[in-house]
Amino acid sequence: MNAPPPGRRPRFPLGLAQMGQPAGPKPAAMARPQRPLQQAVQDAARMSRPATGLGMDSDAVRARMVQRLRVDGIRDEAVLAAFGRVLRHRFVDSALATQAYEDTSLPIGLEQTISKPSVVARMLALLGDTETARARGSLGRVLEVGTGCGYQTALLAELARHVVSIERLKPLHDKARVHLDDGRGHHRIRLVWGDGRVGHGPQAPYDSIIAAAGGEDLPPAWLEQLADGGRLVAPMHEPGSRRQSLLVVDRQGDRYLRQRHETVLFVPLKSGVE
Ligand code: SAH
């Protein structure tokens, strides 16, 4: 629908404006300044899609990433299928698109990073590894803390009934909205700009809660907003140590059962919004 006219396809995906595009034909969205900024950004994103250079062969590169996740021990077929469907290169800056399917974290601006695929896959597999989730056949209603660029949000939307995702940094919240707006499953996603330490009361309780930033302690709101039979997965500092590991908490009525898993390294969970 929004395909650019032949011969005018921009060479770069998202981030065109930040790249300091030199002289040459301007993208149509930028040539009509009276249009709302949000609309223009979205159009630019849509237009750029087939021209990433990676677009044509990204299926094969993504299939290789999925194969690596399988070799690394991810057995959850739904998680693997989600990684096969969501185009990670659309969530990172164009300059980094060629690295998008490597097992590495990448900068997304404001000192934040998109997490490593293997760690995201491990956390999603842990989240779904409960009797309740298996019986339901989905992660149910999910709360995600730390939207970042929105990549994990898109994966969650493939695996859940509904996702509420909170980000404290407004520019990243806005960027995620652009990335996810025309993505599959977007009707299942609600993006919130706020402090995820207080969760999101209006849509609680959640069957699954996942955090993408590591804190010193477990915010009480997360435990309160976790549904009975639900599971929470979060990177958390080990008491008295700088080391972070994955913490899994299962709620059974008023009981919260905790397990510690492997060591990880996530950006800090901060308070307030910016
Ligand atoms: N899953 C994200 C990872 C982003 S990094 C992705 O795929 O891109 C973690 C994010 O958590 C950062 O964007 C950071 O700003 C955010 N964050 C840290 N503390 C937060 C808080 N209290 N509430 C909401 N977001 C928070």
Short mmCIF file of C-alpha atoms and ligand atoms in Angstrom, two decimals:
data_model
loop_
_atom_site.label_atom_id
_atom_site.label_comp_id
_atom_site.label_asym_id
_atom_site.label_seq_id
_atom_site.Cartn_x
_atom_site.Cartn_y
_atom_site.Cartn_z
CA MET A 1 0.00 0.00 0.00
CA ASN A 2 2.78 2.36 0.98
CA ALA A 3 5.35 0.99 -1.39
CA PRO A 4 7.61 3.72 -2.69
CA PRO A 5 7.61 4.40 -6.41
CA PRO A 6 10.07 2.28 -8.41
CA GLY A 7 13.61 3.53 -8.27
CA ARG A 8 13.01 5.53 -5.10
CA ARG A 9 13.44 2.88 -2.50
CA PRO A 10 15.52 4.19 0.37
CA ARG A 11 18.61 2.13 1.02
CA PHE A 12 18.30 2.21 4.77
CA PRO A 13 15.64 0.94 7.13
CA LEU A 14 14.58 2.75 10.31
CA GLY A 15 16.91 5.42 11.56
CA LEU A 16 17.18 7.15 8.21
CA ALA A 17 16.87 10.54 9.86
CA GLN A 18 19.52 9.80 12.48
CA MET A 19 21.92 8.64 9.81
CA GLY A 20 22.27 12.24 8.61
CA GLN A 21 21.11 11.35 5.13
CA PRO A 22 23.12 13.46 2.68
CA ALA A 23 21.77 15.13 -0.47
CA GLY A 24 19.56 13.03 -2.73
CA PRO A 25 15.86 12.29 -3.00
CA LYS A 26 14.07 12.71 0.29
CA PRO A 27 11.70 9.99 1.43
CA ALA A 28 8.13 10.91 0.64
CA ALA A 29 7.24 11.11 4.33
CA MET A 30 9.83 13.81 4.94
CA ALA A 31 8.81 15.82 1.89
CA ARG A 32 5.39 16.53 3.39
CA PRO A 33 6.13 18.36 6.62
CA GLN A 34 2.49 19.15 7.38
CA ARG A 35 1.79 15.49 8.13
CA PRO A 36 1.82 14.46 11.80
CA LEU A 37 5.29 13.35 12.85
CA GLN A 38 4.10 9.99 14.13
CA GLN A 39 2.43 9.21 10.82
CA ALA A 40 5.52 10.25 8.91
CA VAL A 41 7.77 8.08 11.02
CA GLN A 42 5.47 5.12 10.51
CA ASP A 43 5.35 5.60 6.78
CA ALA A 44 9.12 5.87 6.62
CA ALA A 45 9.37 2.63 8.53
CA ARG A 46 6.96 0.85 6.20
CA MET A 47 8.62 2.18 3.09
CA SER A 48 12.03 1.12 4.18
CA ARG A 49 11.12 -2.45 4.93
CA PRO A 50 11.76 -4.26 1.67
CA ALA A 51 14.98 -2.35 1.16
CA THR A 52 16.96 -3.40 4.22
CA GLY A 53 19.27 -5.43 2.07
CA LEU A 54 18.74 -8.12 4.66
CA GLY A 55 15.05 -8.37 3.82
CA MET A 56 15.48 -10.82 0.96
CA ASP A 57 17.63 -13.32 2.77
CA SER A 58 16.59 -12.58 6.35
CA ASP A 59 14.45 -15.75 6.36
CA ALA A 60 17.53 -17.90 5.96
CA VAL A 61 19.59 -15.93 8.49
CA ARG A 62 16.74 -16.13 10.97
CA ALA A 63 16.35 -19.86 10.41
CA ARG A 64 20.05 -20.23 11.29
CA MET A 65 19.52 -18.25 14.49
CA VAL A 66 16.61 -20.54 15.41
CA GLN A 67 18.78 -23.57 14.69
CA ARG A 68 21.48 -22.19 17.03
CA LEU A 69 18.88 -21.64 19.77
CA ARG A 70 17.82 -25.27 19.32
CA VAL A 71 21.42 -26.47 19.59
CA ASP A 72 21.81 -24.29 22.70
CA GLY A 73 19.04 -26.28 24.36
CA ILE A 74 15.83 -24.31 23.71
CA ARG A 75 13.20 -27.01 23.30
CA ASP A 76 10.01 -24.96 23.43
CA GLU A 77 8.69 -25.15 19.86
CA ALA A 78 6.36 -22.17 20.30
CA VAL A 79 9.30 -20.01 21.41
CA LEU A 80 11.44 -21.21 18.50
CA ALA A 81 8.60 -20.52 16.06
CA ALA A 82 8.20 -17.00 17.45
CA PHE A 83 11.92 -16.33 16.88
CA GLY A 84 11.45 -17.57 13.34
CA ARG A 85 8.60 -15.13 12.71
CA VAL A 86 9.72 -11.87 14.32
CA LEU A 87 12.16 -9.86 12.19
CA ARG A 88 14.84 -8.75 14.67
CA HIS A 89 16.59 -6.53 12.13
CA ARG A 90 13.57 -4.22 12.10
CA PHE A 91 14.07 -3.41 15.77
CA VAL A 92 17.66 -2.21 15.59
CA ASP A 93 19.28 0.73 13.85
CA SER A 94 20.02 0.21 10.18
CA ALA A 95 23.76 0.39 10.83
CA LEU A 96 23.43 -2.71 13.03
CA ALA A 97 20.97 -4.66 10.88
CA THR A 98 23.62 -7.04 9.55
CA GLN A 99 24.40 -8.12 13.13
CA ALA A 100 20.76 -8.54 14.08
CA TYR A 101 20.79 -12.35 13.90
CA GLU A 102 24.02 -12.86 15.79
CA ASP A 103 23.71 -13.98 19.37
CA THR A 104 24.63 -10.65 20.79
CA SER A 105 23.07 -7.72 22.56
CA LEU A 106 23.11 -4.47 20.56
CA PRO A 107 22.76 -0.81 21.51
CA ILE A 108 19.29 0.71 21.06
CA GLY A 109 20.15 4.22 22.31
CA LEU A 110 20.11 5.93 25.72
CA GLU A 111 22.65 3.41 27.04
CA GLN A 112 20.15 0.57 26.70
CA THR A 113 20.50 -2.67 24.75
CA ILE A 114 18.34 -5.19 22.97
CA SER A 115 18.99 -8.44 24.84
CA LYS A 116 20.84 -11.41 23.38
CA PRO A 117 18.51 -13.82 21.53
CA SER A 118 19.71 -16.82 23.57
CA VAL A 119 18.91 -15.08 26.86
CA VAL A 120 15.51 -13.87 25.64
CA ALA A 121 14.69 -17.38 24.40
CA ARG A 122 15.74 -18.90 27.72
CA MET A 123 13.56 -16.45 29.68
CA LEU A 124 10.54 -17.02 27.43
CA ALA A 125 10.98 -20.79 27.69
CA LEU A 126 11.17 -20.54 31.50
CA LEU A 127 8.06 -18.34 31.53
CA GLY A 128 6.07 -20.96 29.63
CA ASP A 129 7.44 -23.94 31.53
CA THR A 130 4.59 -24.31 34.02
CA GLU A 131 1.65 -26.69 34.12
CA THR A 132 -0.78 -23.79 33.92
CA ALA A 133 0.87 -22.27 30.85
CA ARG A 134 1.10 -25.65 29.14
CA ALA A 135 -2.59 -26.38 29.85
CA ARG A 136 -3.56 -22.93 28.59
CA GLY A 137 -1.33 -23.29 25.54
CA SER A 138 -0.14 -19.70 25.90
CA LEU A 139 1.53 -17.29 28.30
CA GLY A 140 -1.92 -15.81 28.92
CA ARG A 141 -1.95 -12.19 30.05
CA VAL A 142 1.58 -10.86 30.25
CA LEU A 143 3.27 -7.89 31.92
CA GLU A 144 6.66 -6.97 30.46
CA VAL A 145 8.89 -4.47 32.25
CA GLY A 146 11.43 -2.74 29.98
CA THR A 147 9.97 -2.51 26.46
CA GLY A 148 13.23 -1.15 25.03
CA CYS A 149 13.02 -1.38 21.25
CA GLY A 150 10.01 -3.71 21.45
CA TYR A 151 11.62 -6.88 20.11
CA GLN A 152 10.79 -9.07 23.08
CA THR A 153 7.32 -7.48 23.16
CA ALA A 154 6.76 -8.72 19.60
CA LEU A 155 7.90 -12.22 20.59
CA LEU A 156 5.57 -12.17 23.60
CA ALA A 157 2.66 -11.15 21.38
CA GLU A 158 3.25 -14.38 19.43
CA LEU A 159 3.05 -16.42 22.62
CA ALA A 160 0.46 -14.63 24.74
CA ARG A 161 -3.15 -13.60 24.74
CA HIS A 162 -2.34 -10.02 25.70
CA VAL A 163 0.83 -8.09 26.54
CA VAL A 164 1.16 -4.94 28.61
CA SER A 165 4.68 -3.59 28.20
CA ILE A 166 6.10 -0.72 30.27
CA GLU A 167 9.11 1.46 29.45
CA ARG A 168 10.40 4.33 31.62
CA LEU A 169 12.31 6.17 28.86
CA LYS A 170 9.89 8.10 26.67
CA PRO A 171 12.09 8.07 23.50
CA LEU A 172 12.33 4.27 23.65
CA HIS A 173 8.62 3.91 24.38
CA ASP A 174 7.95 6.01 21.26
CA LYS A 175 10.44 4.03 19.19
CA ALA A 176 8.87 0.73 20.23
CA ARG A 177 5.48 2.06 19.20
CA VAL A 178 6.83 2.79 15.71
CA HIS A 179 8.43 -0.67 15.51
CA LEU A 180 5.29 -2.46 16.66
CA ASP A 181 2.54 -0.38 15.18
CA ASP A 182 2.08 -2.33 12.00
CA GLY A 183 3.61 -5.56 13.26
CA ARG A 184 1.68 -8.77 13.56
CA GLY A 185 -0.23 -9.20 16.78
CA HIS A 186 -0.10 -5.50 17.62
CA HIS A 187 -3.74 -5.55 18.67
CA ARG A 188 -2.62 -7.73 21.55
CA ILE A 189 -0.05 -5.22 22.77
CA ARG A 190 -0.55 -2.27 25.07
CA LEU A 191 2.53 -0.05 25.45
CA VAL A 192 2.74 2.04 28.61
CA TRP A 193 5.21 4.84 29.43
CA GLY A 194 5.81 4.55 33.16
CA ASP A 195 7.81 3.09 36.00
CA GLY A 196 7.54 -0.66 35.68
CA ARG A 197 8.49 -1.13 39.32
CA VAL A 198 4.88 -0.36 40.16
CA GLY A 199 3.58 -2.72 37.47
CA HIS A 200 0.34 -1.78 35.75
CA GLY A 201 -2.61 -2.13 38.11
CA PRO A 202 -5.47 -1.50 35.66
CA GLN A 203 -4.85 -4.73 33.75
CA ALA A 204 -3.66 -6.91 36.61
CA PRO A 205 -3.51 -9.76 37.48
CA TYR A 206 -1.02 -11.22 35.00
CA ASP A 207 -0.41 -14.90 34.28
CA SER A 208 3.19 -14.11 33.32
CA ILE A 209 5.52 -11.28 34.32
CA ILE A 210 8.91 -10.77 32.67
CA ALA A 211 11.51 -8.07 33.30
CA ALA A 212 14.31 -7.02 30.96
CA ALA A 213 16.21 -4.98 33.55
CA GLY A 214 17.90 -6.20 36.70
CA GLY A 215 17.04 -4.86 40.16
CA GLU A 216 18.34 -5.26 43.70
CA ASP A 217 15.02 -6.46 45.03
CA LEU A 218 11.71 -7.75 43.75
CA PRO A 219 9.18 -4.89 43.56
CA PRO A 220 6.19 -5.81 45.76
CA ALA A 221 3.76 -4.70 43.01
CA TRP A 222 4.99 -7.53 40.76
CA LEU A 223 4.13 -10.14 43.38
CA GLU A 224 0.75 -8.51 44.04
CA GLN A 225 -0.07 -8.37 40.31
CA LEU A 226 0.97 -11.97 39.59
CA ALA A 227 -2.11 -14.19 39.17
CA ASP A 228 -2.56 -17.35 41.22
CA GLY A 229 -0.78 -20.09 39.25
CA GLY A 230 1.28 -17.45 37.45
CA ARG A 231 5.03 -17.20 36.94
CA LEU A 232 7.48 -14.31 37.04
CA VAL A 233 10.95 -14.36 35.44
CA ALA A 234 13.38 -11.52 36.15
CA PRO A 235 17.10 -10.84 36.32
CA MET A 236 17.88 -9.96 39.93
CA HIS A 237 21.02 -9.24 41.91
CA GLU A 238 22.04 -11.99 44.26
CA PRO A 239 21.83 -10.68 47.82
CA GLY A 240 24.99 -8.82 48.81
CA SER A 241 26.58 -9.34 45.40
CA ARG A 242 26.99 -7.47 42.12
CA ARG A 243 26.13 -10.68 40.30
CA GLN A 244 22.74 -11.01 38.62
CA SER A 245 20.93 -14.25 38.00
CA LEU A 246 17.53 -15.20 36.67
CA LEU A 247 14.92 -15.41 39.39
CA VAL A 248 11.77 -17.46 38.81
CA VAL A 249 8.81 -16.96 41.15
CA ASP A 250 5.70 -19.14 41.04
CA ARG A 251 2.56 -18.01 42.82
CA GLN A 252 0.43 -20.66 44.45
CA GLY A 253 -2.32 -18.89 46.37
CA ASP A 254 -0.53 -16.84 48.99
CA ARG A 255 2.73 -18.76 48.58
CA TYR A 256 5.53 -17.57 46.33
CA LEU A 257 8.06 -20.25 45.39
CA ARG A 258 11.44 -18.92 44.27
CA GLN A 259 14.16 -20.56 42.19
CA ARG A 260 17.47 -19.09 41.08
CA HIS A 261 18.84 -19.94 37.65
CA GLU A 262 21.93 -18.99 35.67
CA THR A 263 23.98 -15.83 35.89
CA VAL A 264 23.01 -13.04 33.46
CA LEU A 265 23.92 -9.43 32.76
CA PHE A 266 21.11 -6.94 32.23
CA VAL A 267 20.89 -3.13 32.32
CA PRO A 268 19.73 -1.80 35.71
CA LEU A 269 16.09 -1.59 36.75
CA LYS A 270 15.64 2.06 37.63
CA SER A 271 12.91 4.06 39.35
CA GLY A 272 10.79 6.86 37.92
CA VAL A 273 10.42 7.96 34.33
CA GLU A 274 12.50 10.13 31.98
N1 SAH B 1 13.48 -6.34 25.91
C1 SAH B 1 14.09 -5.10 25.53
C2 SAH B 1 15.32 -4.89 26.34
C3 SAH B 1 15.55 -3.45 26.63
S1 SAH B 1 16.79 -3.12 27.83
C4 SAH B 1 14.36 -5.13 24.02
O1 SAH B 1 14.06 -6.16 23.38
O2 SAH B 1 14.82 -4.14 23.46
C5 SAH B 1 15.81 -2.88 29.28
C6 SAH B 1 14.87 -1.72 29.28
O3 SAH B 1 14.32 -1.63 30.59
C7 SAH B 1 15.50 -0.36 28.99
O4 SAH B 1 14.87 0.20 27.89
C8 SAH B 1 15.24 0.45 30.26
O5 SAH B 1 14.96 1.81 30.02
C9 SAH B 1 14.02 -0.26 30.83
N2 SAH B 1 13.78 -0.06 32.26
C10 SAH B 1 14.68 -0.02 33.28
N3 SAH B 1 14.03 0.20 34.44
C11 SAH B 1 12.70 0.30 34.15
C12 SAH B 1 11.53 0.53 34.91
N4 SAH B 1 11.55 0.73 36.23
N5 SAH B 1 10.34 0.55 34.27
C13 SAH B 1 10.27 0.38 32.93
N6 SAH B 1 11.34 0.17 32.16
C14 SAH B 1 12.54 0.12 32.74
#
